Short mmCIF file of C-alpha atoms and ligand atoms in Angstrom, two decimals:
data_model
loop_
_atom_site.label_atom_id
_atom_site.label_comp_id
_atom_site.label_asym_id
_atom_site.label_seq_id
_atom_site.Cartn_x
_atom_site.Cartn_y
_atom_site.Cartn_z
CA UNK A 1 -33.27 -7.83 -171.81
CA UNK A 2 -30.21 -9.91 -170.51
CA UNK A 3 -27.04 -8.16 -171.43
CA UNK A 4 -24.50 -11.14 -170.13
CA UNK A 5 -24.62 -13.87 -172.06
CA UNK A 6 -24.68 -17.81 -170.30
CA UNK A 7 -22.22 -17.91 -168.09
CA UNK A 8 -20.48 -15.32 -168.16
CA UNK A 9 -19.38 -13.10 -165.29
CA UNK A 10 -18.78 -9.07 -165.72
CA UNK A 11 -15.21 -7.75 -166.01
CA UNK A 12 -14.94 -3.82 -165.41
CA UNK A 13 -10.84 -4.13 -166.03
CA UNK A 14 -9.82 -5.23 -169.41
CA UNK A 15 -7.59 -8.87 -169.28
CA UNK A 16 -4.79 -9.11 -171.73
CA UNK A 17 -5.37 -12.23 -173.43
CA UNK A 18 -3.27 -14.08 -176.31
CA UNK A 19 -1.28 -16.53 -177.93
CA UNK A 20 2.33 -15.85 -177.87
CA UNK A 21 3.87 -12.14 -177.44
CA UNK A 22 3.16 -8.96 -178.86
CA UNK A 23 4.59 -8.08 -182.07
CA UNK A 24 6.76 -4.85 -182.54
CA UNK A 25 4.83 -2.27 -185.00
CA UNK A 26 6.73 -0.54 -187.34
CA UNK A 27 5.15 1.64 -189.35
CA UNK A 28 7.29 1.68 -192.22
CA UNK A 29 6.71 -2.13 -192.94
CA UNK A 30 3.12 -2.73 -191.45
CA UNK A 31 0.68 -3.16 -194.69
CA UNK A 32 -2.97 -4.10 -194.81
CA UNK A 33 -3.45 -6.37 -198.02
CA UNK A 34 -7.14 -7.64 -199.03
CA UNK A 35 -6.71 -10.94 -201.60
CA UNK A 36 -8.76 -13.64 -202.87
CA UNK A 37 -11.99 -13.57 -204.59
CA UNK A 38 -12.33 -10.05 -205.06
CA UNK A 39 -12.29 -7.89 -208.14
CA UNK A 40 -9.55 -5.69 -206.99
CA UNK A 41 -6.56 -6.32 -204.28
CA UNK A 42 -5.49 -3.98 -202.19
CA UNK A 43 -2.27 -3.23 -199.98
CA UNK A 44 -2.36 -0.22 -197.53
CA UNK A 45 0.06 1.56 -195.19
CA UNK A 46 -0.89 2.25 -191.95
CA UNK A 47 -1.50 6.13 -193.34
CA UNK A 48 -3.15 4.93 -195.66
CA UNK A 49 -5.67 2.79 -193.73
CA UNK A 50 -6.22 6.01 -191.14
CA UNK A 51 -7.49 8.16 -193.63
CA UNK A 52 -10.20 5.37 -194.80
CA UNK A 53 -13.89 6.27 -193.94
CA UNK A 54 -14.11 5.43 -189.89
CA UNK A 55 -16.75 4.69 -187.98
CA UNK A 56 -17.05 4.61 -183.98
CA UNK A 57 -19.23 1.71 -182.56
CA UNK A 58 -19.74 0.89 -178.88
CA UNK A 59 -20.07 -2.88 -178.17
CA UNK A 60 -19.67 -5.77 -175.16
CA UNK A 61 -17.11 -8.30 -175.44
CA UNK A 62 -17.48 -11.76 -174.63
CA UNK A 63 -14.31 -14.10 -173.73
CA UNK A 64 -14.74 -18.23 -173.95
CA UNK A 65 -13.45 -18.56 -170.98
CA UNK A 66 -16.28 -16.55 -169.25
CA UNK A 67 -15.35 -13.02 -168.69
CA UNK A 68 -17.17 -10.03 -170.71
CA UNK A 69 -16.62 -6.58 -170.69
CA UNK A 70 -19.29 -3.71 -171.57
CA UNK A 71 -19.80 -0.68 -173.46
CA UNK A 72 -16.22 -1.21 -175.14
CA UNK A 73 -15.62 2.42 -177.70
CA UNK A 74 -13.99 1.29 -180.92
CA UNK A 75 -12.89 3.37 -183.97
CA UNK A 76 -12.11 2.39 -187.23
CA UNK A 77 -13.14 0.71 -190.33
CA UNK A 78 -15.88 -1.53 -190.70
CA UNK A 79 -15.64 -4.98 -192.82
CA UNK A 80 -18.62 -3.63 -194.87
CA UNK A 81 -16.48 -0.39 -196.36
CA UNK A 82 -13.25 -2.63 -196.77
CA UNK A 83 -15.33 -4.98 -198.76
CA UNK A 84 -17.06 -1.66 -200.63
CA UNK A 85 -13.41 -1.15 -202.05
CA UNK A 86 -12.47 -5.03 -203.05
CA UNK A 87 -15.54 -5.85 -204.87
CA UNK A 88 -15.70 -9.62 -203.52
CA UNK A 89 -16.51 -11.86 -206.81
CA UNK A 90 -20.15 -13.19 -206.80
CA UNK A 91 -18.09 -16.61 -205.28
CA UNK A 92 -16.83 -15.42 -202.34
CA UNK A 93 -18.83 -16.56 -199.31
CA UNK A 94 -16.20 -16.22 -196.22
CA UNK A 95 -13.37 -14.33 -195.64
CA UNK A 96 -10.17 -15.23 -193.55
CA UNK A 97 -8.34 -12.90 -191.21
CA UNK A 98 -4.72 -13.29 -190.70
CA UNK A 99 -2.67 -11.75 -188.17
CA UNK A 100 0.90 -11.63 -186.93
CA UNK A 101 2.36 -14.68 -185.74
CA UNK A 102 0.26 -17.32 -187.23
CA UNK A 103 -3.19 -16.18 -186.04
CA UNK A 104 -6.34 -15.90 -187.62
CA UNK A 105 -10.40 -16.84 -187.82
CA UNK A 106 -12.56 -16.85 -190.39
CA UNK A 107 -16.76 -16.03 -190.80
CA UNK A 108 -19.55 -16.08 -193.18
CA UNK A 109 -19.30 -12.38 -195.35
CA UNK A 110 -22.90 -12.51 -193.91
CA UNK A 111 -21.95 -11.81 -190.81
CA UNK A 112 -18.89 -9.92 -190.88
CA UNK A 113 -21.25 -7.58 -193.18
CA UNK A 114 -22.84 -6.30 -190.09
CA UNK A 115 -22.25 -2.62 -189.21
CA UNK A 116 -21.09 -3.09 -185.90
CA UNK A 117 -18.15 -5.21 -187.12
CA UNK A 118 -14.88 -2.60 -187.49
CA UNK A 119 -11.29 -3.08 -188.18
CA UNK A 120 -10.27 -0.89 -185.13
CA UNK A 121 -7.69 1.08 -184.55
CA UNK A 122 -8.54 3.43 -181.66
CA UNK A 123 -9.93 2.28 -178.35
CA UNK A 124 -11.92 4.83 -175.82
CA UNK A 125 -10.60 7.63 -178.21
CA UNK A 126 -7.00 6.76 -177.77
CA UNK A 127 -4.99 4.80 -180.53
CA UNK A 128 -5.03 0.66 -179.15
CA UNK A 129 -2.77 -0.24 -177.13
CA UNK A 130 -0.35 -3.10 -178.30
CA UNK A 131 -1.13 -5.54 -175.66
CA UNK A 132 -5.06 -5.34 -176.89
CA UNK A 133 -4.30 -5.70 -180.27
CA UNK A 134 -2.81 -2.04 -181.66
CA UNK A 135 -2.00 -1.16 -184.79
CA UNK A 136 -5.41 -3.06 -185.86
CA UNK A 137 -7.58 -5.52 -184.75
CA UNK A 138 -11.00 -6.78 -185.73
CA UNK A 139 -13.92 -6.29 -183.83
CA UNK A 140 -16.61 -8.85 -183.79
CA UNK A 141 -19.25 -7.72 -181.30
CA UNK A 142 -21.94 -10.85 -181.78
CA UNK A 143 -18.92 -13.77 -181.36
CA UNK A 144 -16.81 -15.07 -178.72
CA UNK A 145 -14.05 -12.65 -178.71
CA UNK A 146 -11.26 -15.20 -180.27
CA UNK A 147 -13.02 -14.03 -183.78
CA UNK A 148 -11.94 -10.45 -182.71
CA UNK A 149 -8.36 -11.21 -184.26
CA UNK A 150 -5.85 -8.90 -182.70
CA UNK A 151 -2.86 -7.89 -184.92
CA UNK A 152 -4.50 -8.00 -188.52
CA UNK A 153 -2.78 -7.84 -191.34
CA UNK A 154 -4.19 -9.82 -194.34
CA UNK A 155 -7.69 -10.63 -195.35
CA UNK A 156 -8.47 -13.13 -197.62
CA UNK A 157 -11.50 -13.75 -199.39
CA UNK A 158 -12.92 -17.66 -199.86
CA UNK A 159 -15.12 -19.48 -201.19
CA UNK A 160 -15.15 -22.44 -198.89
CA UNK A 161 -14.17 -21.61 -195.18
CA UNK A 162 -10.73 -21.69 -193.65
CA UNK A 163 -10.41 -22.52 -189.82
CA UNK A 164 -8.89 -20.44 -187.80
CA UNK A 165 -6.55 -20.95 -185.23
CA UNK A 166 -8.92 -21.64 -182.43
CA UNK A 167 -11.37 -23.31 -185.12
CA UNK A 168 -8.74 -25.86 -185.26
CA UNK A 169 -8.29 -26.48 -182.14
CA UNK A 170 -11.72 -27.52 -180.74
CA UNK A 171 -13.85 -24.04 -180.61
CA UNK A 172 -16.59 -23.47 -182.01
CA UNK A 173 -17.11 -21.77 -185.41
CA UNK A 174 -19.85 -20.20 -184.95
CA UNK A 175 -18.89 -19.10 -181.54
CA UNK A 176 -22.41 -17.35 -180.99
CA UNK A 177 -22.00 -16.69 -177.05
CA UNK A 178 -26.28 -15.83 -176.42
CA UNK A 179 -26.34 -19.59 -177.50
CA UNK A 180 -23.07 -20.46 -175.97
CA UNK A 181 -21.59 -22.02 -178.81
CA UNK A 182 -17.93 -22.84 -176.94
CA UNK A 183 -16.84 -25.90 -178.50
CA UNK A 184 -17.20 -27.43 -181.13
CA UNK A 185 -18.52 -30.98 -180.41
N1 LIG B 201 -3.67 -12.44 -182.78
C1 LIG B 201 -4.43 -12.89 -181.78
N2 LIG B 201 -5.64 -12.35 -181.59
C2 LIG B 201 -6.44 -12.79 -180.58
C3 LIG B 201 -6.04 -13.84 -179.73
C4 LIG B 201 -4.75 -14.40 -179.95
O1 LIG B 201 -4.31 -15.34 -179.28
N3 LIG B 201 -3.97 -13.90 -180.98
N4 LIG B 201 -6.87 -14.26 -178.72
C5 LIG B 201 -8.31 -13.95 -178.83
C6 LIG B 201 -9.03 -14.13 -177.59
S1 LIG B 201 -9.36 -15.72 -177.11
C7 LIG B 201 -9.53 -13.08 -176.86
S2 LIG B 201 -10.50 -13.29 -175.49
C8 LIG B 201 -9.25 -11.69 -177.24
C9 LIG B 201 -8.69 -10.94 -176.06
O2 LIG B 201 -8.51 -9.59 -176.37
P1 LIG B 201 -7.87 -8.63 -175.29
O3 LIG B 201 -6.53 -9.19 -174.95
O4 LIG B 201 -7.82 -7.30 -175.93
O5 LIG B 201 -8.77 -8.67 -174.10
O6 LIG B 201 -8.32 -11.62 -178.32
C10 LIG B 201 -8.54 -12.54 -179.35
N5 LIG B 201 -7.66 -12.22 -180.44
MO1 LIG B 202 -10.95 -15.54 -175.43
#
C-alpha cells in the first residue's frame, strides 16, 4: 500500500511550523478545561492531566504544504478517554480545539473518536518540545496536520461546527490528505 499521500514528499527532519511565536509554559497557570455540551466540565492542571490514562500511538504526519514525516511516537491522552470523563450531551456533534494565541480547528466527534487521535504530551519518549507544540498538542493522524493543534488548552463541545483558524482562511475542513482535500473550493 502507498504510505505518502498525493503529493507529498518525505521529510526525515521534523520542520517547525506555526503561526506566530511560541508561548511561555508555566505550569502553575496552564489548565486544560473541557466545556460545552457535555454533562460535566472539567478544568485540569498540567499534574493533573499527566496522571490521566495515556496511551502511546505511532503515526505519519502530513503538512498542506507537502512535506510528511513517518513513524512519529506520541504519548498521551486520546480524545476518546477525555470525552469518557465529559459525558458529551446526546447534541453534541463536533468539538472545537482552542489553543494559545488565537488558534484552533474543529472535527466531527466521529472522527476525533478514533483511537489513534491523542492529546500528546511526550514525543519519541521525551516530554514535547515547545517549538512542536509542548505542554500539549493534539494529534490527528488521518488529517492534514493544521488539525493537529499545537498548544491546546480548551475544548469545546458543539453542536454545529466552528471553523478553525485555517478553516477560515481557505483550507479545507475535511483536510483528508489520501484524497488531498487542501482547499476548500
Ligand atoms: N497553535 C498552532 N498549532 C498549529 C499550527 C499553528 O499555526 N498554531 N500550525 C499547524 C500546521 S499547518 C502544521 S503543519 C503543524 C506543524 O507542526 P510541527 O511544527 O510540530 O511540525 O502544526 C499545526 N498546529
Ligand atoms: Mo501545515
Amino acid at each position: 500500500m502507498q504510505r505518502l499521500p498525493p503529493n507529498q514528499r518525505l521529510k526525515t527532519d521534523f520542520p517547525v511550523l506555526h503561526f506566530g511565536k511560541v508561548p511561555e509554559f508555566d505550569k502553575k497557570t496552564w489548565d486544560f478545561r473541557v466545556e460545552g455540551l457535555v454533562e460535566k466540565t472539567i478544568r485540569l492542571t498540567y499534574d493533573e492531566f499527566l496522571a490521566l490514562e495515556k496511551t502511546v500511538d505511532v503515526s505519519d504526519f502530513h503538512c498542506v504544504t507537502g512535506w510528511s514525516r513517518f513513524d512519529n511516537k506520541w504519548e498521551g491522552v486520546r480524545f476518546r478517554d477525555i470525552a469518557k470523563l465529559v459525558k458529551p450531551k446526546s447534541n453534541a456533534r463536533f468539538a472545537t480545539i482552542e489553543a494559545e494565541g488565537g488558534y484552533s480547528t474543529s472535527l466531527p466527534l466521529a472522527e476525533l473518536m478514533g483511537p489513534d487521535v491523542l492529546f500528546a504530551y511526550n514525543f519519541d519518549d521525551k516530554p514535547l518540545e515547545p517549538m512542536h507544540g509542548g505542554p500539549l498538542r493534539l494529534v490527528v493522524p488521518k488529517k492534514y496536520a493544521y488539525k493537529c493543534a499545537k498548544w491546546v488548552r480548551k475544548v469545546v463541545f458543539t453542536e454545529e461546527q466552528e471553523f478553525g483558524f485555517w478553516e477560515q482562511r481557505g483550507y479545507s475542513d475535511s483536510a483528508d490528505p489520501w484524497k488531498e482535500e487542501r482547499y476548500s473550493y
